[in-house]
Short mmCIF file of C-alpha atoms and ligand atoms in Angstrom, two decimals:
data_model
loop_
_atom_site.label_atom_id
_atom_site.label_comp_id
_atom_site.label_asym_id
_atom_site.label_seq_id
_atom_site.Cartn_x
_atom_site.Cartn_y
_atom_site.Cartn_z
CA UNK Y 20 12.65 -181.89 150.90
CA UNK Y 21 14.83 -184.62 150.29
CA UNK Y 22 16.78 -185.34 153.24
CA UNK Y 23 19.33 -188.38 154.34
CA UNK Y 24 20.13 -188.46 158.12
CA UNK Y 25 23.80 -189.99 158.76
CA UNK Y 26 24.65 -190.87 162.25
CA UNK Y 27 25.67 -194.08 164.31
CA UNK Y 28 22.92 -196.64 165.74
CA UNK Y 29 21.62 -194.67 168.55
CA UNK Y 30 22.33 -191.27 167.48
CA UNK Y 31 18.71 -190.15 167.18
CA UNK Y 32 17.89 -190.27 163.34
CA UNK Y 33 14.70 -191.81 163.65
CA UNK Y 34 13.62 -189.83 167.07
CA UNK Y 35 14.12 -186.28 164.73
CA UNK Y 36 13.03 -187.67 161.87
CA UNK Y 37 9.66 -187.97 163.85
CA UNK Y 38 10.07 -184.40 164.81
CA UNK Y 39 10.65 -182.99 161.25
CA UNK Y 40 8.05 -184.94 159.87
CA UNK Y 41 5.49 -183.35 161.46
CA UNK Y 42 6.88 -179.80 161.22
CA UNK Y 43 7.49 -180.00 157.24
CA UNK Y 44 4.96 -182.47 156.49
CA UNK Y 45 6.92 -184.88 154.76
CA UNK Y 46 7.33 -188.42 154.78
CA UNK Y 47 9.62 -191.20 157.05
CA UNK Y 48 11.35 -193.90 155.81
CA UNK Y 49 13.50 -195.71 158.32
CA UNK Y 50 14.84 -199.32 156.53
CA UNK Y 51 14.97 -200.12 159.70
CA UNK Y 52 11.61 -200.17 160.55
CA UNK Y 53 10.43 -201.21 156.77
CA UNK Y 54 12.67 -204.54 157.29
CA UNK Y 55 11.63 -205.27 161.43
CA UNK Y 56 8.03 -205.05 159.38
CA UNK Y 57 9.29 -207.83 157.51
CA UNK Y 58 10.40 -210.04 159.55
CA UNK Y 59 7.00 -209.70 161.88
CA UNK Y 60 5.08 -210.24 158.21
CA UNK Y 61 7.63 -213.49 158.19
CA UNK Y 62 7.83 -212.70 154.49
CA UNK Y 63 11.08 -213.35 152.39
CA UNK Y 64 12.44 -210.58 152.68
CA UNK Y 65 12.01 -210.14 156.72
CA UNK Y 66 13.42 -213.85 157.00
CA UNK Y 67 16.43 -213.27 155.20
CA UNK Y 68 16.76 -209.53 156.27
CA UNK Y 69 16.46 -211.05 160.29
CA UNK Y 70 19.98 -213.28 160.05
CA UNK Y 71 22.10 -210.27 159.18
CA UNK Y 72 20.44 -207.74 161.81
CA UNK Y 73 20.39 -210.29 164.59
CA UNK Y 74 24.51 -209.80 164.20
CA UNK Y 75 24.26 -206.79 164.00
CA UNK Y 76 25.75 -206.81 160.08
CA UNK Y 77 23.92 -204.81 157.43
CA UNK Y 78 21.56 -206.76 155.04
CA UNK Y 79 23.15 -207.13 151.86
CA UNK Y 80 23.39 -204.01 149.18
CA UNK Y 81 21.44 -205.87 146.53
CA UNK Y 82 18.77 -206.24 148.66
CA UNK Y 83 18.44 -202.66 149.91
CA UNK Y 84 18.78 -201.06 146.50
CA UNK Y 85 16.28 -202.68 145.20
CA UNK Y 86 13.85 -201.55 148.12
CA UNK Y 87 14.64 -198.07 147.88
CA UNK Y 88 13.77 -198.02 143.97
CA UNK Y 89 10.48 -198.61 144.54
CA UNK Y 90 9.73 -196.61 147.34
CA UNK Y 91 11.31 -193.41 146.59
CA UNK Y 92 9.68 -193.48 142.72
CA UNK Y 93 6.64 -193.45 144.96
CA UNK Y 94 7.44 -190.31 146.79
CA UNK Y 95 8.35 -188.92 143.50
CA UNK Y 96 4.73 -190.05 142.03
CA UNK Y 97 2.82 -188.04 144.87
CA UNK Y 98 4.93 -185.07 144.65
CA UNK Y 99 5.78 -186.39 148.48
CA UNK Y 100 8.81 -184.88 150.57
CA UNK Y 101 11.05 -187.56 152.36
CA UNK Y 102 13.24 -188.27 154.85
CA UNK Y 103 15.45 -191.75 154.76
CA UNK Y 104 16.70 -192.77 158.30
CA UNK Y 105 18.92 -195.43 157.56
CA UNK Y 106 19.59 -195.52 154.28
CA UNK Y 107 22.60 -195.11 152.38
CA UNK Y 108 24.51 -197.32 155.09
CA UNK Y 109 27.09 -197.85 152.62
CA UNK Y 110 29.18 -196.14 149.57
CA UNK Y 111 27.09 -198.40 146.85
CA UNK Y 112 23.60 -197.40 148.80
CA UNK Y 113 25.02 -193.98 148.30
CA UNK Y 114 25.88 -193.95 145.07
CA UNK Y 115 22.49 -195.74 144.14
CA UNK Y 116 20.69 -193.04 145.29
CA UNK Y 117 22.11 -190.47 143.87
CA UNK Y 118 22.07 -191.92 140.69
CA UNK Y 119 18.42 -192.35 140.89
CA UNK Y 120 17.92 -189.43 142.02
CA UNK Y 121 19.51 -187.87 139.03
CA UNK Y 122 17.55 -190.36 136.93
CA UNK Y 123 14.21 -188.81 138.74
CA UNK Y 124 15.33 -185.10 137.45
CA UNK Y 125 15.27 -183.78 141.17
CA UNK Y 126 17.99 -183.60 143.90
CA UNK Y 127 18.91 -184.29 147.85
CA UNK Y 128 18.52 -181.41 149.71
CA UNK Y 129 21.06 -182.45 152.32
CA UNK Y 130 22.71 -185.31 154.11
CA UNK Y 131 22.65 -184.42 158.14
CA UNK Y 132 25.30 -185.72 159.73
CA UNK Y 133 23.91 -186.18 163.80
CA UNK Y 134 27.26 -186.61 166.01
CA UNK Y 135 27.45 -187.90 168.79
CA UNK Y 136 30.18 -189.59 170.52
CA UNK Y 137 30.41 -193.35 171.25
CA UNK Y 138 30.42 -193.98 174.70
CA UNK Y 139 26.91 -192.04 174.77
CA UNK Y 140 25.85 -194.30 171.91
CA UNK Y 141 26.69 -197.17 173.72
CA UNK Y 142 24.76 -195.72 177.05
CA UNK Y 143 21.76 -194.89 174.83
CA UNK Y 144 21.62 -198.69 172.80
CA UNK Y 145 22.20 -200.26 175.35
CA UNK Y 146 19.36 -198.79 177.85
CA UNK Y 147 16.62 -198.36 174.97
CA UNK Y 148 13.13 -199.79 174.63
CA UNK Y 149 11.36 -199.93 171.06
CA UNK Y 150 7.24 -199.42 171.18
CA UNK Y 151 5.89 -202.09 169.04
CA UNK Y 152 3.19 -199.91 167.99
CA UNK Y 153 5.04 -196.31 166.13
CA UNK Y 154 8.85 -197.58 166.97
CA UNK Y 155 9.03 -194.48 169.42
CA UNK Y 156 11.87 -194.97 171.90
CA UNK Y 157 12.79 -194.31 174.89
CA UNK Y 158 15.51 -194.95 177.59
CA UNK Y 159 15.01 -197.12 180.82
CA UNK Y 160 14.43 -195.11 184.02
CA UNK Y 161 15.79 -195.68 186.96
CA UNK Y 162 13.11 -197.00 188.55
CA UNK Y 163 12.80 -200.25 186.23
CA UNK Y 164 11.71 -200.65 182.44
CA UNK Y 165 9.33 -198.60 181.59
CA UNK Y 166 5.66 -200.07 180.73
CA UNK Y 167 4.46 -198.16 178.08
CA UNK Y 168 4.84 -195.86 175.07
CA UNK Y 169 4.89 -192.64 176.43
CA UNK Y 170 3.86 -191.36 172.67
CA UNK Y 171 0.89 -193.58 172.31
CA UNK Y 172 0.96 -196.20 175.06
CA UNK Y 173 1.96 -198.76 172.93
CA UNK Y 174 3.51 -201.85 174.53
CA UNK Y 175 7.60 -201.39 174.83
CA UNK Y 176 10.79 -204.65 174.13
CA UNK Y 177 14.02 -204.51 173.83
CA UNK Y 178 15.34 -204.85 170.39
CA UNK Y 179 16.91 -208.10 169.95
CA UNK Y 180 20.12 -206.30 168.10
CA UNK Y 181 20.24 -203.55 171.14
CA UNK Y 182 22.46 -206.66 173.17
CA UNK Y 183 25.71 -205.58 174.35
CA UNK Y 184 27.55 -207.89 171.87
CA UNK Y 185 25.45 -207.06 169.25
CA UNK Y 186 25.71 -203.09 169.65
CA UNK Y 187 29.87 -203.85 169.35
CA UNK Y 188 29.28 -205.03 166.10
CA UNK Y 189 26.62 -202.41 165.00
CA UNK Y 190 29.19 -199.76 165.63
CA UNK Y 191 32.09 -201.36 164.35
CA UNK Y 192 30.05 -202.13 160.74
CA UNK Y 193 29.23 -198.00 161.26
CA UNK Y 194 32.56 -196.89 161.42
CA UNK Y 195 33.76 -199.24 158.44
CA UNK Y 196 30.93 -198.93 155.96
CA UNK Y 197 28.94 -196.19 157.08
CA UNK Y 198 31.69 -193.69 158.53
CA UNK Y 199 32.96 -193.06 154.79
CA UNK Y 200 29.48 -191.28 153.62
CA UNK Y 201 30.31 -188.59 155.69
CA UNK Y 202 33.48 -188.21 153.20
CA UNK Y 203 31.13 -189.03 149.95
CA UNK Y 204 28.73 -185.99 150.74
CA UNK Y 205 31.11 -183.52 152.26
CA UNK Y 206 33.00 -183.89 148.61
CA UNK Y 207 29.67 -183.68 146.92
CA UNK Y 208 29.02 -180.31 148.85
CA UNK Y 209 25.58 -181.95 150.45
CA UNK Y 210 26.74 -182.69 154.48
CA UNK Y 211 25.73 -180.47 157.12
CA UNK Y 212 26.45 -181.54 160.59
CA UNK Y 213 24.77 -180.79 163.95
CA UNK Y 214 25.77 -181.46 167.42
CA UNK Y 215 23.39 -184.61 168.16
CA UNK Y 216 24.45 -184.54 172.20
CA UNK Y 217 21.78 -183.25 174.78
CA UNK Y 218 18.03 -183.29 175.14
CA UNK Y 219 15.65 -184.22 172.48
CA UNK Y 220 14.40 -180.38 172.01
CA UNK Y 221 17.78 -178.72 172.09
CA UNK Y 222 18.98 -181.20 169.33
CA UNK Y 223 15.03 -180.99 167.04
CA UNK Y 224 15.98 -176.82 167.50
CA UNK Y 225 19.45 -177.30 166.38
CA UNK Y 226 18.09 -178.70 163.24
CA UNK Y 227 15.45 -176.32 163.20
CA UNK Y 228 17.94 -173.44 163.27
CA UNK Y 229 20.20 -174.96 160.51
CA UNK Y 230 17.28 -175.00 158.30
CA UNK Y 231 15.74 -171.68 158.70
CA UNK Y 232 19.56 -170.71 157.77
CA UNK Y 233 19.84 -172.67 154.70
CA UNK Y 234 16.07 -171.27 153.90
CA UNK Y 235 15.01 -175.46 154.05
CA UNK Y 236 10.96 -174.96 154.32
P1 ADP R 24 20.20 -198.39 164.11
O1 ADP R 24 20.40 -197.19 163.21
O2 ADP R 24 19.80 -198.02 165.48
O3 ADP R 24 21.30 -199.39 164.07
P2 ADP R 24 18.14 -199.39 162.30
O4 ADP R 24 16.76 -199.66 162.75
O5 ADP R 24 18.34 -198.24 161.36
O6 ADP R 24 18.96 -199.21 163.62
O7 ADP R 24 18.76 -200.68 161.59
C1 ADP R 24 18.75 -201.94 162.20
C2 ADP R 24 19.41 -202.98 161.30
O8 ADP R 24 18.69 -203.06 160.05
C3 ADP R 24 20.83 -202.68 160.89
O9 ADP R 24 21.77 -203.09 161.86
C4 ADP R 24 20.94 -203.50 159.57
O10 ADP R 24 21.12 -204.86 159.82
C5 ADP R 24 19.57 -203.33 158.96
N1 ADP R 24 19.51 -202.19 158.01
C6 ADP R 24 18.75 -201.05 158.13
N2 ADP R 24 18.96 -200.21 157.10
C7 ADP R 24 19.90 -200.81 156.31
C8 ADP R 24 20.57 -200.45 155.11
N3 ADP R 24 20.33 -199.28 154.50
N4 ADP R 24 21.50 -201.30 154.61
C9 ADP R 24 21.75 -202.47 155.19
N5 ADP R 24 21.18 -202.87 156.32
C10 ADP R 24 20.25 -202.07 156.89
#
C-alpha cells in the first residue's frame, strides 16, 4: 500500500494513520513529526524547518522534496508499505512524488481525502495536546488539561503552532496550497474521500469499509 492522506491541520491524518498502520502493517511517515524531530535534534534542518512552522507557513518545497527522496527509496528497498501524513502539501510535492514514484516502477494506491469542516478544525487545533513520547493526541477535557498520554502515558504540550493566530494561518496556507491536490488526484483518478466528522472508530471503520470495497489489503 501506498497511501497519501489529504485533509486540513486537525482533520485526523495522523490519528488514522496510527490506526491503519497497525491493521495493514505498513509504515507512518508524518513530515510533521520527521521535522518537530528536527528541531528537538537542533540539527539544520529542524532549525531552519522551526521559523516557517512557528507561522504556521509550510517549509519550503526544496527542502521537503529532497526528504521524501530518501525516505520513500527506503520503503521501496524493504519491500515496506507506507502511509505519508503530510506530504504532498503542495502541487510541486505532488508532482515530485509521483514522478518518483513512476521512476520507482510502482504506483499510489490512493490519495484519501479526510473532510471535515472548519469550524470543527478550529475546535479540534485549538483544544489539542501532542504526547512528546508517540505524537498521540488528544483533546482537553473539561475538567482541565489532561496529564498524560492516554496511549502510553507519555507526558502531553501544546504545540507551539496549535495558537489561535497561528491555526488562522495554517488553514489559510491549506486552502491556498494544499486545497488544489484534491483537484490534482481527482483528475489523476487516485482521490477517494471519506466523511472525517465523528468519533475516532466510526471515522477508522469508514476507511475500513472503503477499503474492503476497493479490495485495499
Ligand atoms: P498539521 O497537519 O496538523 O498542520 P503537521 O504536523 O502535519 O500538522 O505539520 C506541521 C507543520 O510542519 C506545517 O504547518 C508545516 O510548517 C510543516 N510541514 C509538514 N509537512 C510539510 C510539507 N509536506 N511541506 C511543507 N511543510 C510541511
Amino acid at each position: 500500500m501506498r497511501l497519501v492522506l489529504l485533509g486540513g491541520p486537525g482533520s485526523g491524518k495522523g490519528t488514522q494513520a496510527d490506526v491503519l498502520k497497525e491493521k495493514y502493517n505498513v509504515v507512518k511517515l508524518s513530515t510533521g513529526d520527521l521535522l518537530r524531530g528536527e528541531i528537538s535534534k537542533n540539527s539544520e534542518l529542524g532549525i531552519k524547518a522551526k521559523s516557517f512552522m512557528d507561522k504556521g507557513e509550510l517549509v519550503p518545497d526544496s527542502v521537503m522534496i529532497g526528504i521524501l527522496d530518501k525516505i520513500t527509496a527506503d520503503f521501496e528497498a524493504k519491500k515496506q508499505g507506507y502511509i505519508l501524513d503530510g506530504f504532498p502539501r503542495t502541487i510541486p510535492q505532488a508532482e515530485a512524488l509521483l514522478e518518483m514514484l513512476e521512476k520507482q516502477g510502482v504506483e499510489l494506491t490512493m490519495a484519501l481525502l479526510i473532510d471535515v469542516p472548519e469550524e470543527e478544525l478550529i475546535r479540534r487545533l485549538s483544544g489539542r495536546w501532542t504526547c512528546r513520547v508517540c505524537s498521540y493526541t488528544t483533546l482537553k477535557d473539561e475538567n482541565g488539561n489532561p496529564k498524560a498520554c492516554p496511549k502510553c502515558g507519555g507526558e502531553l504540550y501544546q504545540r507551539d503552532d496549535d495558537k489561535k493566530e497561528t491555526i488562522i494561518n495554517r488553514l489559510k496556507v491549506y486552502h491556498k496550497n494544499t486545497m488544489p491536490l484534491i483537484d490534482f488526484f481527482k483528475d489523476k483518478e487516485l482521490l477517494e474521500e471519506i466523511d472525517g466528522y465523528g468519533k475516532l472508530e466510526e471515522i477508522s471503520q469508514r476507511i475500513l469499509d472503503l477499503f474492503e470495497k476497493k479490495g485495499i489489503e
